[in-house]
Every structure is written in structure tokens, then in C-alpha cells.
Amino acid sequence: MFGIGPMELLILVTIIALVFGPGAVVLWILTRAKDAAAPPAPPMHDNALDIARERYARGEIDAEQLAEITRTLGYDDDAESPDEGPVSSS
């Protein structure tokens, strides 16, 4: 006796689309604008290499460990190899 017919269903879907559609479009536009304005993240391997170099400079790791980290990160050994470090006068 009572029920939802095809015409009522069409009206209901239209109302839902008119109520939520513009909000969804505005939200989509705002999130795209935020993503476009964000600066690109620096490459992670550069940060890791900088940290390894700083640790080498502080004496926390030796030249061999730095060379291993450099190889692991995918850098050329010849281009990125450190000097032998300071000579201790013991």
C-alpha cells in the first residue's frame, strides 16, 4: 500500500545530490588547492646522507661505515667518499 515508487526515488536522489553535491565539489577543490600549494618534500635519501655525514664529522661513525651507508643509499662511492679524516697525533 505505502512504498516508494520510481518517481519518489528519483526525487530523493535528486534532493540528496543537490544538498551534498556542491559541498563535495567545494571540499574537493579546497583539498586540491592545498596540495598544489604545499612545497615538495625533500628527498629522503639526501637527509639520510646528510645525517650520516654529520655523524662522521662528529666521529660517531668511521669512514667504512659512512661508505657503507653511502652505498646503501645508492650514491657512487667515488663521488661521495669522505676524506680519511683527521690524523690523530698519539
XYZ file of N, CA and C in Angstrom:
270
model
N 0.820 -1.179 0.000
C 0.000 0.000 0.000
C 0.870 1.250 0.000
N 1.712 1.390 1.055
C 2.635 2.510 1.066
C 3.995 2.001 0.635
N 4.683 2.792 -0.070
C 6.013 2.394 -0.526
C 6.630 3.519 -1.331
N 7.811 3.268 -1.763
C 8.500 4.275 -2.553
C 8.487 3.811 -4.003
N 7.999 4.654 -4.836
C 7.925 4.336 -6.257
C 9.116 4.917 -6.989
N 9.181 4.657 -8.270
C 10.317 5.154 -9.048
C 10.410 6.676 -9.072
N 9.292 7.347 -9.102
C 9.308 8.807 -9.140
C 9.789 9.382 -7.814
N 9.344 8.795 -6.706
C 9.788 9.268 -5.401
C 11.283 9.015 -5.212
N 11.755 7.865 -5.704
C 13.172 7.540 -5.610
C 14.008 8.536 -6.408
N 13.553 8.892 -7.585
C 14.257 9.872 -8.410
C 14.308 11.227 -7.721
N 13.207 11.633 -7.113
C 13.158 12.912 -6.395
C 14.114 12.876 -5.192
N 14.129 11.771 -4.465
C 15.004 11.636 -3.302
C 16.474 11.708 -3.708
N 16.849 11.013 -4.757
C 18.237 11.036 -5.222
C 18.612 12.434 -5.707
N 17.711 13.113 -6.370
C 17.962 14.475 -6.839
C 18.168 15.429 -5.673
N 17.339 15.317 -4.647
C 17.474 16.184 -3.472
C 18.812 15.929 -2.773
N 19.164 14.659 -2.619
C 20.443 14.336 -1.971
C 21.606 14.903 -2.781
N 21.554 14.769 -4.106
C 22.624 15.285 -4.957
C 22.704 16.807 -4.869
N 21.566 17.479 -4.814
C 21.565 18.936 -4.727
C 22.053 19.435 -3.366
N 21.820 18.664 -2.309
C 22.235 19.087 -0.973
C 23.723 18.808 -0.759
N 24.175 17.601 -1.081
C 25.550 17.215 -0.772
C 26.526 17.434 -1.921
N 26.066 17.519 -3.123
C 26.947 17.662 -4.285
C 27.821 18.901 -4.258
N 27.243 20.093 -4.085
C 28.092 21.294 -4.068
C 29.120 21.292 -2.931
N 28.734 20.788 -1.790
C 29.691 20.708 -0.677
C 30.846 19.787 -1.002
N 30.551 18.664 -1.629
C 31.606 17.730 -2.006
C 32.539 18.346 -3.048
N 31.993 19.089 -3.988
C 32.807 19.736 -5.013
C 33.703 20.802 -4.384
N 33.151 21.607 -3.488
C 33.943 22.641 -2.814
C 35.061 22.006 -1.985
N 34.749 20.953 -1.265
C 35.758 20.252 -0.470
C 36.850 19.683 -1.363
N 36.496 19.124 -2.487
C 37.464 18.574 -3.427
C 38.376 19.674 -3.969
N 37.795 20.822 -4.328
C 38.587 21.942 -4.852
C 39.545 22.465 -3.785
N 39.086 22.602 -2.551
C 39.941 23.117 -1.478
C 41.097 22.173 -1.178
N 40.862 20.875 -1.178
C 41.946 19.941 -0.894
C 42.952 19.897 -2.038
N 42.503 20.057 -3.259
C 43.431 20.111 -4.386
C 44.269 21.365 -4.334
N 43.671 22.493 -3.961
C 44.409 23.753 -3.876
C 45.457 23.680 -2.779
N 45.134 23.033 -1.664
C 46.084 22.898 -0.563
C 47.261 22.024 -0.976
N 46.989 20.935 -1.690
C 48.051 20.045 -2.132
C 48.960 20.726 -3.155
N 48.388 21.553 -4.020
C 49.178 22.227 -5.047
C 50.058 23.302 -4.431
N 49.622 23.923 -3.335
C 50.374 24.993 -2.716
C 51.488 24.481 -1.805
N 51.412 23.226 -1.398
C 52.410 22.676 -0.484
C 53.738 22.475 -1.222
N 54.837 22.864 -0.599
C 56.130 22.656 -1.250
C 56.462 21.163 -1.300
N 57.193 20.753 -2.295
C 57.525 19.335 -2.383
C 58.447 18.932 -1.235
N 58.258 17.727 -0.764
C 59.089 17.215 0.324
C 60.485 16.924 -0.205
N 61.500 17.200 0.596
C 62.862 16.900 0.132
C 63.058 15.399 0.036
N 63.910 14.962 -0.869
C 64.161 13.526 -0.986
C 64.702 12.969 0.321
N 64.196 11.821 0.706
C 64.568 11.242 1.995
C 66.026 10.815 2.022
N 66.550 10.314 0.902
C 67.920 9.830 0.920
C 68.928 10.953 1.119
N 68.614 12.180 0.673
C 69.520 13.301 0.908
C 69.624 13.595 2.400
N 68.490 13.566 3.088
C 68.515 13.808 4.520
C 69.310 12.722 5.232
N 69.138 11.489 4.828
C 69.864 10.397 5.457
C 71.364 10.539 5.214
N 71.737 10.948 4.004
C 73.156 11.127 3.705
C 73.724 12.280 4.517
N 72.976 13.363 4.642
C 73.439 14.495 5.456
C 73.627 14.085 6.910
N 72.696 13.294 7.432
C 72.813 12.825 8.815
C 74.045 11.947 8.974
N 74.285 11.064 8.007
C 75.461 10.193 8.067
C 76.745 11.016 8.016
N 76.771 12.025 7.161
C 77.957 12.887 7.082
C 78.184 13.638 8.389
N 77.096 14.116 9.009
C 77.230 14.810 10.290
C 77.754 13.856 11.364
N 77.250 12.634 11.362
C 77.730 11.646 12.338
C 79.203 11.331 12.102
N 79.614 11.275 10.843
C 81.026 11.050 10.521
C 81.871 12.231 11.005
N 81.378 13.435 10.775
C 82.118 14.629 11.201
C 82.264 14.690 12.719
N 81.268 14.204 13.451
C 81.342 14.193 14.912
C 82.144 13.011 15.444
N 82.513 12.094 14.556
C 83.290 10.941 14.976
C 82.449 9.787 15.498
N 81.148 9.826 15.284
C 80.275 8.751 15.760
C 80.392 7.492 14.902
N 80.718 7.668 13.623
C 80.929 6.532 12.723
C 82.255 6.735 12.011
N 82.840 5.646 11.530
C 84.120 5.772 10.823
C 83.875 5.830 9.309
N 84.978 5.968 8.562
C 84.883 6.120 7.106
C 84.266 4.896 6.451
N 84.554 3.722 6.974
C 83.997 2.496 6.402
C 82.474 2.450 6.574
N 81.995 2.843 7.746
C 80.546 2.871 7.986
C 79.871 3.914 7.103
N 80.528 5.064 6.930
C 79.962 6.092 6.057
C 79.908 5.602 4.618
N 80.943 4.911 4.168
C 80.943 4.371 2.807
C 79.830 3.347 2.629
N 79.587 2.531 3.654
C 78.512 1.533 3.573
C 77.146 2.217 3.492
N 76.955 3.244 4.298
C 75.682 3.991 4.265
C 75.506 4.641 2.898
N 76.587 5.222 2.376
C 76.527 5.875 1.069
C 76.140 4.877 -0.018
N 76.737 3.676 0.013
C 76.377 2.640 -0.972
C 74.929 2.204 -0.802
N 74.507 2.046 0.444
C 73.132 1.613 0.707
C 72.122 2.614 0.167
N 72.458 3.896 0.263
C 71.554 4.934 -0.218
C 71.618 5.104 -1.732
N 72.551 4.426 -2.382
C 72.592 4.427 -3.844
C 73.477 5.491 -4.446
N 74.426 6.025 -3.691
C 75.346 7.010 -4.240
C 76.595 6.319 -4.734
N 77.276 6.984 -5.671
C 78.521 6.466 -6.220
C 79.605 6.591 -5.153
N 80.366 5.520 -4.953
C 81.403 5.523 -3.920
C 82.475 6.571 -4.183
N 82.901 6.714 -5.448
C 83.983 7.640 -5.759
C 83.564 9.094 -5.571
N 82.342 9.416 -5.961
C 81.893 10.804 -5.895
C 81.589 11.245 -4.473
N 81.153 10.312 -3.622
C 80.694 10.703 -2.304
C 81.603 10.223 -1.171
N 82.772 9.663 -1.502
C 83.600 9.125 -0.436
C 84.238 10.248 0.370
N 84.297 10.109 1.683
C 84.874 11.153 2.526
C 86.393 11.057 2.531
N 87.018 12.095 3.042
C 88.457 12.036 3.250
C 88.730 11.032 4.376
N 89.966 10.717 4.554
C 90.308 9.737 5.581
C 90.110 10.266 6.986
N 89.819 11.508 7.129
C 89.547 12.067 8.432
C 90.807 12.622 9.070
N 90.665 13.222 10.226
C 91.814 13.839 10.868
C 92.794 12.772 11.371
N 94.046 13.123 11.296
C 95.086 12.220 11.758
C 95.333 12.521 13.232
N 95.218 11.492 14.046
C 95.437 11.712 15.473
C 96.927 11.709 15.767
N 97.347 12.586 16.633
C 98.760 12.691 16.984
C 98.994 12.034 18.333
N 98.887 10.710 18.347
C 99.086 9.962 19.598
C 100.477 9.432 19.680
